[in-house]
Coordinates of C-alpha atoms in Angstrom, one line a residue:
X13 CA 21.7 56.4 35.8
X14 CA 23.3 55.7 32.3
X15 CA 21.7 53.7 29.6
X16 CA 24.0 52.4 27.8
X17 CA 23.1 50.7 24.1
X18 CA 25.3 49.0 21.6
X19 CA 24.9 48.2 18.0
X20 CA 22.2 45.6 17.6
X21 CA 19.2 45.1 16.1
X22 CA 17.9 45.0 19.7
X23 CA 18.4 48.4 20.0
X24 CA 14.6 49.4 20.0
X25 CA 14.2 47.1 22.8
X26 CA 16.0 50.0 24.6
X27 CA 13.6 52.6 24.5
X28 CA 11.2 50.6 26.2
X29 CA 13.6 50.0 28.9
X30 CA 14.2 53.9 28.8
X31 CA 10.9 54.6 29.2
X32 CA 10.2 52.2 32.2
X33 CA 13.6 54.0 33.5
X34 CA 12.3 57.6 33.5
X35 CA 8.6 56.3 34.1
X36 CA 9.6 55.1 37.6
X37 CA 11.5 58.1 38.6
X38 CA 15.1 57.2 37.3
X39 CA 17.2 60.4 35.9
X40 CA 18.7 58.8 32.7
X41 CA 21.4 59.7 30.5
X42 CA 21.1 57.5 27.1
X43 CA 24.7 56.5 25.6
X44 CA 24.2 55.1 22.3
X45 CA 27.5 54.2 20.4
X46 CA 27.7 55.3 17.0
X47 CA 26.1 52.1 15.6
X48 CA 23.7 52.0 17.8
X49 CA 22.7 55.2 16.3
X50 CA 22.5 53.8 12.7
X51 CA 19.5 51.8 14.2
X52 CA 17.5 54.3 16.4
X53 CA 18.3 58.0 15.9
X54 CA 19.8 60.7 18.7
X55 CA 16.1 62.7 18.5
X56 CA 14.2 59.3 19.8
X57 CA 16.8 59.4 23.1
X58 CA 16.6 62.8 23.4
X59 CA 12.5 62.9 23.3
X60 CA 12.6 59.6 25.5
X61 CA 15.0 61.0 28.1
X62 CA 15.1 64.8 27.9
X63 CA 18.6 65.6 27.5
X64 CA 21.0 65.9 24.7
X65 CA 22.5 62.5 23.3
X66 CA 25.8 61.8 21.6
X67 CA 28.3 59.2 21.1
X68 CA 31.1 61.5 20.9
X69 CA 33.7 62.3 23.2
X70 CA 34.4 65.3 21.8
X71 CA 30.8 66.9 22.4
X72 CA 30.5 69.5 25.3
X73 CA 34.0 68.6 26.1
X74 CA 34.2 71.4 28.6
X75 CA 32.0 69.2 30.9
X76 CA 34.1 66.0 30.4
X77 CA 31.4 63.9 30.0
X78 CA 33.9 61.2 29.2
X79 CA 34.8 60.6 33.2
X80 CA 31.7 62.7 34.6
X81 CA 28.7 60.2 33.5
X82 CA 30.8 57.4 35.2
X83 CA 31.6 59.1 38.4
X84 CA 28.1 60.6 38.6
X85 CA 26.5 57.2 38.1
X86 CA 24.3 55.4 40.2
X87 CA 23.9 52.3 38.2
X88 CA 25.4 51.8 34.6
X89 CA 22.9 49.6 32.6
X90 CA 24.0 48.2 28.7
X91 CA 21.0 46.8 26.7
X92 CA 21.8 45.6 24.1
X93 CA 25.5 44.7 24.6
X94 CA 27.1 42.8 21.8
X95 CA 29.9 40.9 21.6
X96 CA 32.0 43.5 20.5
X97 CA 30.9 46.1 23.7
X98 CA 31.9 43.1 26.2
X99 CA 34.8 42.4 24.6
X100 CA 36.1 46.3 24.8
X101 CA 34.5 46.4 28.3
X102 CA 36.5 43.2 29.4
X103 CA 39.9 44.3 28.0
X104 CA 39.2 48.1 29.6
X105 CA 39.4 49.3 25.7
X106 CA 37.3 52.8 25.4
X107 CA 37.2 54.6 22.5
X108 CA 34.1 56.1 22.5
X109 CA 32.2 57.8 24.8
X110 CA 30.1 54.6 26.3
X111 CA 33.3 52.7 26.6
X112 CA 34.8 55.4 28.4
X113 CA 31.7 55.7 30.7
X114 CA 32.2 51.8 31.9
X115 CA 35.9 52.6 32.3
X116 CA 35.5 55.1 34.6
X117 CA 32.0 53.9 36.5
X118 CA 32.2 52.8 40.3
X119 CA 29.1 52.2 40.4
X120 CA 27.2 48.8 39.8
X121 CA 27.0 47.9 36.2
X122 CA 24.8 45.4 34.3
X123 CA 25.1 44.4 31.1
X124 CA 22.5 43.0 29.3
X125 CA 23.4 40.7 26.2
X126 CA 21.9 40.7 22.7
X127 CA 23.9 38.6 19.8
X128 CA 23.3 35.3 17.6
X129 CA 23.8 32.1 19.3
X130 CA 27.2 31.4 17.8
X131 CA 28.5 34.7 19.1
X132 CA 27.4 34.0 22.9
X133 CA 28.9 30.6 22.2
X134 CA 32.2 31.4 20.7
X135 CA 35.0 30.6 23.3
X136 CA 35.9 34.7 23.3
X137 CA 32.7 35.8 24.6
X138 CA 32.4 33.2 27.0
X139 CA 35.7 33.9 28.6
X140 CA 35.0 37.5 28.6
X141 CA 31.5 37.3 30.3
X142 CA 33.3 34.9 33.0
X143 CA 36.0 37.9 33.7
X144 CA 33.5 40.6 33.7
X145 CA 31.4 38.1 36.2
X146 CA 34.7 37.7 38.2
X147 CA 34.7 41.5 38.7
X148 CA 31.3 41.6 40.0
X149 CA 29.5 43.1 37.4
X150 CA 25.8 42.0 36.5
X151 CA 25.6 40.2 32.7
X152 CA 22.8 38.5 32.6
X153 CA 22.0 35.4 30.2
X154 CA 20.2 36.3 26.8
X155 CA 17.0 34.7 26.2
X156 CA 16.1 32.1 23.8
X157 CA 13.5 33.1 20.7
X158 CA 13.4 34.8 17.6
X159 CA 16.8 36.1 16.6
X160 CA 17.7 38.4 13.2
X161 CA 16.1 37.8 10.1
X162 CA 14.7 33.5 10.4
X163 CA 17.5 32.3 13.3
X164 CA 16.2 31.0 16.7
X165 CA 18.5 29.9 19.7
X166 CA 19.9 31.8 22.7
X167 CA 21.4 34.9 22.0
X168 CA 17.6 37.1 22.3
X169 CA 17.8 40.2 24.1
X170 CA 15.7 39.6 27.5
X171 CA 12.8 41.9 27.5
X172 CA 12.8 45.4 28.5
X173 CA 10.5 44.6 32.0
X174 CA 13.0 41.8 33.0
X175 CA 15.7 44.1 32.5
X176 CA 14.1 46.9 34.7
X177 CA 13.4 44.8 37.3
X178 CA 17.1 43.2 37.4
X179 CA 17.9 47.1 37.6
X180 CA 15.7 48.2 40.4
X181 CA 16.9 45.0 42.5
X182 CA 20.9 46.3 42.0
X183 CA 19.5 49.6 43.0
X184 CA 18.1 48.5 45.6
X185 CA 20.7 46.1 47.1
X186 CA 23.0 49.1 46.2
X187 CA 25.3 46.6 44.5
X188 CA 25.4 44.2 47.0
X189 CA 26.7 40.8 45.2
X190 CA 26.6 38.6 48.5
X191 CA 25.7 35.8 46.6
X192 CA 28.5 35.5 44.5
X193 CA 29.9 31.9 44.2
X194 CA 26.9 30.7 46.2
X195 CA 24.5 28.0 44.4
X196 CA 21.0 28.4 45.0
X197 CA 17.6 26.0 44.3
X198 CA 14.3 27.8 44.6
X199 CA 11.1 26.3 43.9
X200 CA 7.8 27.7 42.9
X201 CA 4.3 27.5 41.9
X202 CA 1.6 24.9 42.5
X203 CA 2.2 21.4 41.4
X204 CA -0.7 19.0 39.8
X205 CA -2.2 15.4 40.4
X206 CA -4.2 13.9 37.3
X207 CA -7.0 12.8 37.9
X208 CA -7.8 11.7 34.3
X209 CA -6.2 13.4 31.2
X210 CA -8.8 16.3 32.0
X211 CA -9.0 16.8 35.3
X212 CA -6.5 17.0 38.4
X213 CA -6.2 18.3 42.1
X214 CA -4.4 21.6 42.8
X215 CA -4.1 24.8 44.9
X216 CA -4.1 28.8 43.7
X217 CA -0.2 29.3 44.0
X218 CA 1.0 31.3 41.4
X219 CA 4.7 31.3 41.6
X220 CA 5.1 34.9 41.8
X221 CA 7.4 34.7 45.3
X222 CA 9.3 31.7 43.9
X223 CA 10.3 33.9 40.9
X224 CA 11.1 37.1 42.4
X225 CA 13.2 35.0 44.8
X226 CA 15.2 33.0 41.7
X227 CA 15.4 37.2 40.5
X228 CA 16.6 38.6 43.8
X229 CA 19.2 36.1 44.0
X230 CA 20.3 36.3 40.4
X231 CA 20.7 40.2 41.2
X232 CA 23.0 39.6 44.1
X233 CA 25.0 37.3 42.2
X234 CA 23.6 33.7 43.2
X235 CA 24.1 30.6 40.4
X236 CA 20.1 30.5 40.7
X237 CA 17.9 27.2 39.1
X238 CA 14.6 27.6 39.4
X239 CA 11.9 24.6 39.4
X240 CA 8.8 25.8 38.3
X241 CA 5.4 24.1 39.0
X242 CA 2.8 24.9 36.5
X243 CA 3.4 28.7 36.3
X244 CA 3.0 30.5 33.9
X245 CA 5.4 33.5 34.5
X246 CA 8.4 34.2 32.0
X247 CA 11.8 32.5 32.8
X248 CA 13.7 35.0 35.2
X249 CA 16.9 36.7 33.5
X250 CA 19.9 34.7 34.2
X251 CA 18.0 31.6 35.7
X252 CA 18.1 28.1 34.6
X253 CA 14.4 27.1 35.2
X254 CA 13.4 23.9 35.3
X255 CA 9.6 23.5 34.6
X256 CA 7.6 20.3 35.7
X257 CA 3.5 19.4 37.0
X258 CA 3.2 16.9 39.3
X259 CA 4.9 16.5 43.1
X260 CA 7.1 13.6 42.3
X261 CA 8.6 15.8 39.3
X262 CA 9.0 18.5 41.6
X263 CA 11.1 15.9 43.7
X264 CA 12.9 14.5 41.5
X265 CA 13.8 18.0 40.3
X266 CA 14.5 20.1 43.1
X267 CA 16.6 16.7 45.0
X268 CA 18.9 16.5 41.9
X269 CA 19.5 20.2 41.9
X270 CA 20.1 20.6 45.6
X271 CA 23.2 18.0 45.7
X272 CA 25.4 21.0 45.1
X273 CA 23.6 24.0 46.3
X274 CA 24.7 25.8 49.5
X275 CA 20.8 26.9 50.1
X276 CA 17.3 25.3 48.6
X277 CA 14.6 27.7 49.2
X278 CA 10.9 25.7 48.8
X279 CA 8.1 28.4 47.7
X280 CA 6.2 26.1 46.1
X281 CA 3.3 24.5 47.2
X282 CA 3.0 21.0 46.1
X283 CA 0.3 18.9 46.8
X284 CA -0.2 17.1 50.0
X285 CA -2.5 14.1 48.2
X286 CA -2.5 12.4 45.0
X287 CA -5.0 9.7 43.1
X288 CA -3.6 6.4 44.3
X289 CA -4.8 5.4 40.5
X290 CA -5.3 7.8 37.1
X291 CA -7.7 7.3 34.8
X292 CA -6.7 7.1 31.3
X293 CA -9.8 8.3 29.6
X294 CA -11.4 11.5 30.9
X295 CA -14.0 10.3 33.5
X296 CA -17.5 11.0 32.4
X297 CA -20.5 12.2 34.7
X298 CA -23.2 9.7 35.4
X299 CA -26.7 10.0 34.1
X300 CA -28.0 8.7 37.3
X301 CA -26.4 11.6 39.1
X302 CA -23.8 9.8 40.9
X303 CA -20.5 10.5 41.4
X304 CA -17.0 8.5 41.4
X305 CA -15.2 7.9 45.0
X306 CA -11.5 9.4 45.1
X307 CA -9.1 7.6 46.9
X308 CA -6.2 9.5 47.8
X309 CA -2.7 8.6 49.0
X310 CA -0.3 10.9 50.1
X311 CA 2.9 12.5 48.6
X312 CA 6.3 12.6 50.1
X313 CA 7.2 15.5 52.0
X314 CA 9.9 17.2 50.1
X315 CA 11.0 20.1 52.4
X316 CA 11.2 17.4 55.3
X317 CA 13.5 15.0 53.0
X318 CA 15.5 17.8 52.3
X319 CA 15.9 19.0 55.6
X320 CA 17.3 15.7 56.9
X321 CA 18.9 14.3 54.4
X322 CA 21.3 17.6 54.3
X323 CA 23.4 17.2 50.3
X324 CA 25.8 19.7 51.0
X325 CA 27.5 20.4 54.5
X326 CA 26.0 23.7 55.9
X327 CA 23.7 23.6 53.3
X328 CA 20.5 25.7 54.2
X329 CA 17.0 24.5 53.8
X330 CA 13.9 27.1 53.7
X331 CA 10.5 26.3 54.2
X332 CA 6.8 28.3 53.3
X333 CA 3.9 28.0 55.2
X334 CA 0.5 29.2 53.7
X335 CA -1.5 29.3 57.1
X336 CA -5.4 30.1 58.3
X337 CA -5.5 29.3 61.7
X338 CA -8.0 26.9 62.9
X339 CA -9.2 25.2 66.1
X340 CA -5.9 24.2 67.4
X341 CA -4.1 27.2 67.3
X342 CA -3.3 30.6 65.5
X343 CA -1.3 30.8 62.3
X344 CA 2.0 31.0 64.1
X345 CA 1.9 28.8 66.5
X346 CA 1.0 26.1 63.8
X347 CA 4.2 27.4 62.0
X348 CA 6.4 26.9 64.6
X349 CA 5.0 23.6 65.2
X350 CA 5.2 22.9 61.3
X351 CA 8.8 24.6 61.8
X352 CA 10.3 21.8 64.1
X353 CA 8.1 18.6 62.1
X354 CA 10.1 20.0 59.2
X355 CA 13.5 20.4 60.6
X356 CA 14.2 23.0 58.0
X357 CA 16.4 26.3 59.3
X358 CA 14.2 28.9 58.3
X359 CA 10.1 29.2 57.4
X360 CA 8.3 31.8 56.0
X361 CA 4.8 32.0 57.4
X362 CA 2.3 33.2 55.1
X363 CA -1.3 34.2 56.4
X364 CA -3.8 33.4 53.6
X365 CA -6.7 33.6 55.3
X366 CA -9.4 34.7 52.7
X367 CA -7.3 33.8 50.1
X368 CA -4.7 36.5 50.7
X369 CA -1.5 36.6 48.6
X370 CA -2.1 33.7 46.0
X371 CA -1.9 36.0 42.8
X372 CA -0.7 39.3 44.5
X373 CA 2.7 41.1 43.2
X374 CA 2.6 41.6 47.4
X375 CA 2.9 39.9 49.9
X376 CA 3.8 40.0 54.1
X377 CA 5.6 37.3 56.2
X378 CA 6.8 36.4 59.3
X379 CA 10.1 34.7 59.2
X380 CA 10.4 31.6 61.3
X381 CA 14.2 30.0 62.5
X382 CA 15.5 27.3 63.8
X383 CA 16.5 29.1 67.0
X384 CA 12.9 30.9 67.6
X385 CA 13.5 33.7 66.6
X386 CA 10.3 35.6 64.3
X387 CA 11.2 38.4 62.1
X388 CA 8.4 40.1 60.7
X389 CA 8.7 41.8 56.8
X390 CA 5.9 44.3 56.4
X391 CA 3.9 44.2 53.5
X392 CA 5.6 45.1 50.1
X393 CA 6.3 44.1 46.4
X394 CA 7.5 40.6 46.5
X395 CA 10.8 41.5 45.5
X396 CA 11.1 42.9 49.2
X397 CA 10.1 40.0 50.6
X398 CA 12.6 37.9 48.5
X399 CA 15.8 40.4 49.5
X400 CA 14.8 40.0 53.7
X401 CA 14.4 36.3 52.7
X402 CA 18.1 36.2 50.9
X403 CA 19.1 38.4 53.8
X404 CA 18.3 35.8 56.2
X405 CA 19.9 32.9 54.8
X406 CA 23.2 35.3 54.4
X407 CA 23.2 35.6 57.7
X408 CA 23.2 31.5 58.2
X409 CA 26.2 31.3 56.1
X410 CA 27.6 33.8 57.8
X411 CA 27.0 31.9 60.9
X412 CA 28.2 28.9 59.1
X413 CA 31.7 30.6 58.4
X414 CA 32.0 31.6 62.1

């Protein structure tokens, strides 16, 4: 792998991302450019990666290091990249020995940004992220914060863990950008009814799957939006995330994303009941020891309203179930009745008896469709689970082509 870094004050950044790199079994070559060097020294990405660094190509020229890093490459990562670095890599300009790296790569490459807001803005840069996106290379959206010196605004450098993770799932797709062109709606995390200002009704879903779906697909080149129910996870790299709390937001949401979107995936898990009134005061015990009634109503059933009022033609709906089995049958024979009540074209059965997978970076499914058909995904990182997910519905557009 080569690690690529430009000259921004986001440079540091990098040798997190280095270490994370090596850490996980990843044999790096750090390619600073020249000013990238002026911000962190060649002895740091030596120490950090445990070979000699330079920007030069006229260093060890006998090994050609110019055309070998790029031909030897596995995965090309740039973090930061500024403006300048995806301008050169846009135009196939190289005339230094990162630049010529990119040029001569044939392997996947991702570039991750890092520049002020007025540069990620400026009509040059966004013309040259759209043709680099147009050859199928990853460039990922910067994140919004704390820029140079007292700026805020989008332009941030996305942190180092994001970055890995966006790397392992290119790796792992081996470059795969099925995705591309497609518009995707995933949903995630538990939503919330109020009880009082205080108080409100709830479940343990923690969003994790929703968000390493909106990641996976992000990866494989998906336009990804991401509602987001009450989690508390970081926005995914190059996602727009919509956050909101209760199950009519999460309606609302999700139904005016999904009128363009070729698939809507539902991970989260909003709630079936709701207060048919909220207090506006916080509801205070009783001294006598008493307690109020609740009187519930219930709340539309998203995933069924989307699966029959279809907004796009061929436009694929996918369904979770968290199931425990009871008295009237085992967890997958209540999915597959839940499967045709829904109407959706594929569900994801979850077993969470004991309170299994709420919380859990893994996870293990069964995957329902529409034809009967039960694929089961052994249990892995939920990153897994989100690629045989994506995998799934490629295969219904496929179908959908045919």
């Amino acid at each position: 792998m080569v690690l690529g870094v430009s000259g921004g004050i986001a440079a540091y950044k990098a040798c997190e991302l280095l270490r994370r790199l090596t850490e996980s079994g990843h044999d790096v070559t750090p390619v600073p450019t020249a000013a990238a060097l002026e911000f962190v020294g060649a002895p740091t990405w030596s120490a950090l990666s445990g070979k000699p660094v330079s920007a030069e190509v006229w260093d060890a020229v006998h090994e050609v290091p110019h055309v070998r890093l790029g031909q030897e490459a596995d995965l090309v990562v740039v973090a930061p990249a500024t403006a300048d670095l995806l301008a050169k890599a846009a135009h196939g300009l190289a005339d230094d020995l990162l630049t010529n790296t990119l040029l001569t790569a044939r392997c996947p490459v991702v570039f991750a940004p890092a520049m002020h807001t007025e540069m990620w803005e400026h009509p040059a840069t966004v013309a040259n992220v759209a043709l680099l996106r147009e050859r199928g290379v990853v460039v990922l959206d910067p994140a919004s914060g704390r820029l140079t010196g007292a700026d805020t605004g989008r332009g941030r450098l996305p942190e180092p863990a994001q970055i890995f993770e966006v790397c392992t799932a290119v790796l792992a797709r081996s470059g795969v950008r099925d995705l591309v062109g497609r518009r995707v709606v995933v949903s995630a995390g538990g939503t919330r009814e109020y009880l009082d200002p205080v108080r409100f009704l709830g479940n343990r879903s923690s969003g994790l799957q929703g968000f390493a779906l909106a990641s996976a697909a992000a990866a494989r080149g998906a336009e990804v939006v991401l509602v987001a129910a009450n989690a508390t996870l970081a926005d995914p790299v190059g996602v727009e995330v919509i956050r909101v709390e209760t199950t009519a937001q999460l309606r609302e949401a999700v139904l005016a994303a999904s009128v363009d979107a070729d698939a809507v995936v539902m991970a989260a898990a909003p709630a079936d009941y709701r207060p048919t009134s909220v207090s506006e005061s916080k509801i205070k015990k009783a001294d006598d020891g008493s307690a109020p009634s609740l009187e519930l109503t219930q709340n539309p059933d998203i995933l069924r309203e989307l699966a029959r009022e279809r907004r796009t033609e061929g436009q694929v709906i996918v369904g979770f179930a968290a199931e425990t089995g009871d008295a009237t049958g085992d967890v997958l024979s209540l999915a597959r009745a839940k499967l045709a009540r829904k109407g959706c074209d594929l569900l994801v059965v979850n077993d969470v008896s004991g309170g299994a997978v709420f919380g859990s970076d893994e996870n293990e499914a069964v995957l329902l469709d529409a034809d009967g058909h039960a694929t089961e995904v052994p249990r892995a990182s939920k990153g897994v689970l989100a690629h045989a997910i994506w995998d799934a519905v490629g295969t219904r557009f496929i179908s959908d082509l045919g």
